Tab-separated table of C-alpha atoms and ligand atoms in Angstrom:
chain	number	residue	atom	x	y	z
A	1	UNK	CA	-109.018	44.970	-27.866
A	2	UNK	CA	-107.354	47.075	-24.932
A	3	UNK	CA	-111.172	48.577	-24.316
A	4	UNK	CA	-112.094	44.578	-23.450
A	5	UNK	CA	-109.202	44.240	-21.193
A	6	UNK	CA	-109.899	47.344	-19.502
A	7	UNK	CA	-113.220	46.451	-18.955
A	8	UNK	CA	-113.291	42.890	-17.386
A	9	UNK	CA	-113.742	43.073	-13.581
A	10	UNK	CA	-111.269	40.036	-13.932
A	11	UNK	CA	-108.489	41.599	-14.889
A	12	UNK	CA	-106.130	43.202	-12.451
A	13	UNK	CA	-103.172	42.489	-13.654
A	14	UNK	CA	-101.120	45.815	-15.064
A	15	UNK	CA	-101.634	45.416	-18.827
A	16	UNK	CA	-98.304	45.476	-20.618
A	17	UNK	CA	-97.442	46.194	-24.266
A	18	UNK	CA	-94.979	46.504	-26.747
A	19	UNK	CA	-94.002	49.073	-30.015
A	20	UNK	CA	-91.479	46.684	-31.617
A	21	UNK	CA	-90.704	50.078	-34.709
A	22	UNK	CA	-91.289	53.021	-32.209
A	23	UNK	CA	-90.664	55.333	-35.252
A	24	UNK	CA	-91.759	58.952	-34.615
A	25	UNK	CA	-93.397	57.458	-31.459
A	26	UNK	CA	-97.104	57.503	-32.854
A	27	UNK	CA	-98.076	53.952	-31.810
A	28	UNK	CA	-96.604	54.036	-28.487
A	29	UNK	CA	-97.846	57.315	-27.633
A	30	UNK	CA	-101.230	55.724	-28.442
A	31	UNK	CA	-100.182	52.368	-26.111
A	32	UNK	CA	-99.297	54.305	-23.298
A	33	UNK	CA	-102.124	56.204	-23.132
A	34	UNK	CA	-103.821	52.899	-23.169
A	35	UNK	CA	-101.672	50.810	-21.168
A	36	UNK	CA	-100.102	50.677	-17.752
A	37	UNK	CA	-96.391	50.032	-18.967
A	38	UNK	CA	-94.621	49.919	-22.414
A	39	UNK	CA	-91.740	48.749	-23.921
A	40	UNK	CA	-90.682	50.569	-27.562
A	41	UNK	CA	-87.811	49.581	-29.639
A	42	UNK	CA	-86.632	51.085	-32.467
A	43	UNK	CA	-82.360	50.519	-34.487
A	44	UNK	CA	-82.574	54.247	-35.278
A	45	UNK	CA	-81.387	56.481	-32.443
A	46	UNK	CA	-83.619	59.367	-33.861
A	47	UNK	CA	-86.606	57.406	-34.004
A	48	UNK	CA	-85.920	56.576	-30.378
A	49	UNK	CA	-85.220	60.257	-29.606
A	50	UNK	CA	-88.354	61.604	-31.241
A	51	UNK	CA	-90.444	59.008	-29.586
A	52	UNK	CA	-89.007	60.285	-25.862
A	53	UNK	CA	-89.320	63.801	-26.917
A	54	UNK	CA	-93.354	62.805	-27.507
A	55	UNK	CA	-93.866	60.742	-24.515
A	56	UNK	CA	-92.479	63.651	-22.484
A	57	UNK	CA	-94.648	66.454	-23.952
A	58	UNK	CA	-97.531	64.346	-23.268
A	59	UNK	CA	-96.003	63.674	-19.566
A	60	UNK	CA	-96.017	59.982	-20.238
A	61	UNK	CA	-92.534	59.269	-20.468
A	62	UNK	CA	-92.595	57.246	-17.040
A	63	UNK	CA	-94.687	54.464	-18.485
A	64	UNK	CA	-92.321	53.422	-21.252
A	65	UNK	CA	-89.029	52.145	-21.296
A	66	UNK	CA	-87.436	52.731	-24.591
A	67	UNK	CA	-84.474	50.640	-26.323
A	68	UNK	CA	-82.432	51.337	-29.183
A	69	UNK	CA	-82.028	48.083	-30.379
A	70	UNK	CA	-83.168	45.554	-32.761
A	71	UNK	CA	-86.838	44.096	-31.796
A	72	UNK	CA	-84.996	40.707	-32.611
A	73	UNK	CA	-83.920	41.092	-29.419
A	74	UNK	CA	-86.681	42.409	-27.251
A	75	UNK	CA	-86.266	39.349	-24.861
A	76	UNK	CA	-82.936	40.428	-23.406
A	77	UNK	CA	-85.203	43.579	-22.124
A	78	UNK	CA	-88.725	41.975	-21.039
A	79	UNK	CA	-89.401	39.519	-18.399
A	80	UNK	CA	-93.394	39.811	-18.128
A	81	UNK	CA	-95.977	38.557	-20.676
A	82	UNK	CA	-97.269	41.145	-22.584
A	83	UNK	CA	-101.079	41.760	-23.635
A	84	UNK	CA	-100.368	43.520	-27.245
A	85	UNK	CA	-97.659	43.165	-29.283
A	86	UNK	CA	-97.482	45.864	-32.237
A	87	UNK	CA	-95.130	45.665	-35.134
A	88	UNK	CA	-95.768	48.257	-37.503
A	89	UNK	CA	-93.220	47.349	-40.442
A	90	UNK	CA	-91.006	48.927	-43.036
A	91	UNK	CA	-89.304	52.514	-43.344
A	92	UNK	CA	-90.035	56.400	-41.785
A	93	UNK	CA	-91.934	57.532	-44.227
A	94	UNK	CA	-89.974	60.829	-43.211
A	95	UNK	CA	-86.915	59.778	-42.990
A	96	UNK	CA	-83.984	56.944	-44.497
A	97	UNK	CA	-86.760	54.099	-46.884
A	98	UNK	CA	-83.011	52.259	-46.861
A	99	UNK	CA	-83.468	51.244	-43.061
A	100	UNK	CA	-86.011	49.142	-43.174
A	101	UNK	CA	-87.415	46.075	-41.147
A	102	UNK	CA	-86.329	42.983	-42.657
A	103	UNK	CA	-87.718	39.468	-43.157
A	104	UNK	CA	-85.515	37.547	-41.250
A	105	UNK	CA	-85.328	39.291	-38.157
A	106	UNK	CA	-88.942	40.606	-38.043
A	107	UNK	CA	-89.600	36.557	-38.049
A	108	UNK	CA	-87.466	36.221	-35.619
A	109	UNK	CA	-88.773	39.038	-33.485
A	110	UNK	CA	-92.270	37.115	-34.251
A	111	UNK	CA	-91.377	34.242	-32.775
A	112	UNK	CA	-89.980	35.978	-29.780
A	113	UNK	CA	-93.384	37.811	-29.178
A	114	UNK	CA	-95.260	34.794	-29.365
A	115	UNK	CA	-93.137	33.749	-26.429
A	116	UNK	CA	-93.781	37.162	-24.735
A	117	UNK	CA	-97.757	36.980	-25.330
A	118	UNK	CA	-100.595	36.324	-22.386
A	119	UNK	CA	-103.478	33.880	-23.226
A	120	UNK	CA	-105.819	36.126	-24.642
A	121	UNK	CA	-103.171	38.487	-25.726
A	122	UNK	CA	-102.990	39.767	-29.418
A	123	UNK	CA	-99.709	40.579	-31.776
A	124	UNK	CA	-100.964	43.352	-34.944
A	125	UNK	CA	-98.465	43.304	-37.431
A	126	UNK	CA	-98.752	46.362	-39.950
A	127	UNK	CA	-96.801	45.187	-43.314
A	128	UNK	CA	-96.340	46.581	-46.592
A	129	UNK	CA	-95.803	45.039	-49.717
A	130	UNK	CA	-95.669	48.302	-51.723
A	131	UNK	CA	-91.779	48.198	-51.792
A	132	UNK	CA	-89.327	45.244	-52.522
A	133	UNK	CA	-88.520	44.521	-48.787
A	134	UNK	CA	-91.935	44.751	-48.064
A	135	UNK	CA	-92.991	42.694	-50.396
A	136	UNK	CA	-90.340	39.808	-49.323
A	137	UNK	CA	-91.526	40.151	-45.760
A	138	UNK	CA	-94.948	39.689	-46.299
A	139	UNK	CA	-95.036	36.502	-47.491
A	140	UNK	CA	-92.343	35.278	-45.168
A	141	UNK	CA	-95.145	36.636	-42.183
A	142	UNK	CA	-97.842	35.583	-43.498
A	143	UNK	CA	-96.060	31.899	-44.360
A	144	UNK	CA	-95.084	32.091	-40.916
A	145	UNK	CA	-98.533	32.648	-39.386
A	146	UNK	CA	-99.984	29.830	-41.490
A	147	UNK	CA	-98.079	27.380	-40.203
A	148	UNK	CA	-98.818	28.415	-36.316
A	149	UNK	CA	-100.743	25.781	-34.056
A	150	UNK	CA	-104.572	26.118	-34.708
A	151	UNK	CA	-105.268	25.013	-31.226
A	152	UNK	CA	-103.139	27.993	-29.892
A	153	UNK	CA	-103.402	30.687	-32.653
A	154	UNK	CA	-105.883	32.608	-34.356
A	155	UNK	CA	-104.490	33.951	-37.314
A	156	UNK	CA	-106.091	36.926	-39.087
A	157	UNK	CA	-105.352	39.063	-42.234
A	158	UNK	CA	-106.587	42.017	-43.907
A	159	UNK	CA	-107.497	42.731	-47.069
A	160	UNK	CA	-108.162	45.938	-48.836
A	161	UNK	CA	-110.794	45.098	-51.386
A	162	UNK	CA	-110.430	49.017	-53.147
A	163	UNK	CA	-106.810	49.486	-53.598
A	164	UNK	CA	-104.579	48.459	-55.035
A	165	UNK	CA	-102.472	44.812	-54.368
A	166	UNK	CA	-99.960	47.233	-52.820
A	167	UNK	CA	-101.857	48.317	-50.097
A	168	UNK	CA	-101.153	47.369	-46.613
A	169	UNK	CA	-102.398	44.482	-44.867
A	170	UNK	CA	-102.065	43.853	-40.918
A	171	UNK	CA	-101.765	40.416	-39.487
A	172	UNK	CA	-103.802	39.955	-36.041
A	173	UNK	CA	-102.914	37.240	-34.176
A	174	UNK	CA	-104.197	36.113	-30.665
A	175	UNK	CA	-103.664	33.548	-28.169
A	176	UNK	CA	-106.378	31.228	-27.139
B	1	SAM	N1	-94.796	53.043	-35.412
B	1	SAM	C1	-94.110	54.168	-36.021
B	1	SAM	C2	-94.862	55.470	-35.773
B	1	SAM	O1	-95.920	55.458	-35.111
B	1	SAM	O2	-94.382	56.516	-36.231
B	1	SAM	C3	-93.753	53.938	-37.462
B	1	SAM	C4	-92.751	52.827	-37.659
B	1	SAM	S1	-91.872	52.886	-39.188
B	1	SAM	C5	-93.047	52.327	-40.352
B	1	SAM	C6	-90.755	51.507	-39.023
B	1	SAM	C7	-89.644	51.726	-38.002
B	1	SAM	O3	-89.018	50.460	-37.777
B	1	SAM	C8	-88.526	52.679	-38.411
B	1	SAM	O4	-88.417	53.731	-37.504
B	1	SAM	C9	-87.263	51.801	-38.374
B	1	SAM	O5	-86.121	52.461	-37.888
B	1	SAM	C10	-87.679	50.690	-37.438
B	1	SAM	N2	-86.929	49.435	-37.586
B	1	SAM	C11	-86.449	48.876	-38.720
B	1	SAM	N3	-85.873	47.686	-38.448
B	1	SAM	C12	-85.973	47.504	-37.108
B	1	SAM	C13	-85.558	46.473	-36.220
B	1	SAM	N4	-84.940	45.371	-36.680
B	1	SAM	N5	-85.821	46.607	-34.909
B	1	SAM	C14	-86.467	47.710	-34.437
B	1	SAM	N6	-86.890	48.720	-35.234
B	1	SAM	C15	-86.649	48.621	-36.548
């Protein structure tokens, strides 16, 4: 999706994007590389640690801004629209499963990236129903998603036809 950006003569625009779980800083690592600025949240001072310690290994530090804080409020922190939006839900695998995202304000955090999103832009939500919490949050996304403005909204889901009804599934959603 970034590729297509990157490779329309129209754009010329920086391309901006957001890690709303930063978590051991995988996914932003990954957006920086691919995008001219980043902003990565994460409640978890660690998480937020780790991620700098990443970013500055791979001298890419200066593209993100990082906030420990809760995505809910990722407004209070961004002022331009944002071309990806990337949610990856749920718990460190490595560390505390008790701090977990949470239904209500992931929805709200949602809601606030749909605000934040381009035309053309695209918000990937990673969830995973394999735990309780999971489970709850899932079906308050994807009821969420389903009942977003066809004329604005594509709404996309996967589905892993070989595992398990556990597995996880990632919302896609992008602005017409
Ligand atoms: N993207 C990460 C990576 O590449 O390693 C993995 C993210 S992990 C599955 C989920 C992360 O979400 C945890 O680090 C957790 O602390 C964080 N988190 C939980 N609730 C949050 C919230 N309300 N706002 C921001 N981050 C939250």
């Amino acid at each position: 999706y970034i590729d297509e950006f990157r490779r329309d003569p129209a754009e010329t625009e920086p391309l901006i994007a957001v890690d709303a779980t930063c978590g051991n800083g995988h996914d932003t690592l990954w957006l920086a590389e691919s995008c001219d600025k980043v902003y990565g949240f994460d409640i978890q001072e660690s998480a937020v640690s780790r991620t700098a310690a990443l970013l500055e290994e791979r001298g890419l530090a200066d593209k993100v801004r990082l906030f420990c804080d809760n995505h809910a409020n990722m407004m209070k922190y961004i002022r331009e629209e944002t071309a990806v939006i990337v949610f990856n839900l749920g718990y460190l695998p490595s560390g505390d499963k008790n701090i977990t995202t949470d239904a209500k304000t992931t929805l709200s955090a949602l809601s606030s990236s749909l605000s934040l999103l381009r035309a053309d832009g695209l918000l990937c939500v990673t969830m995973y129903p394999g735990h309780p919490a999971g489970k709850t949050e899932r079906k308050a996304a994807l009821a969420w998603a389903a009942q977003l403005d066809k004329r604005a909204y594509h709404c996309v889901r996967t589905d892993m036809l070989n595992q398990p009804d556990s597995a996880p599934e990632i919302l896609f959603i992008t602005t017409k």
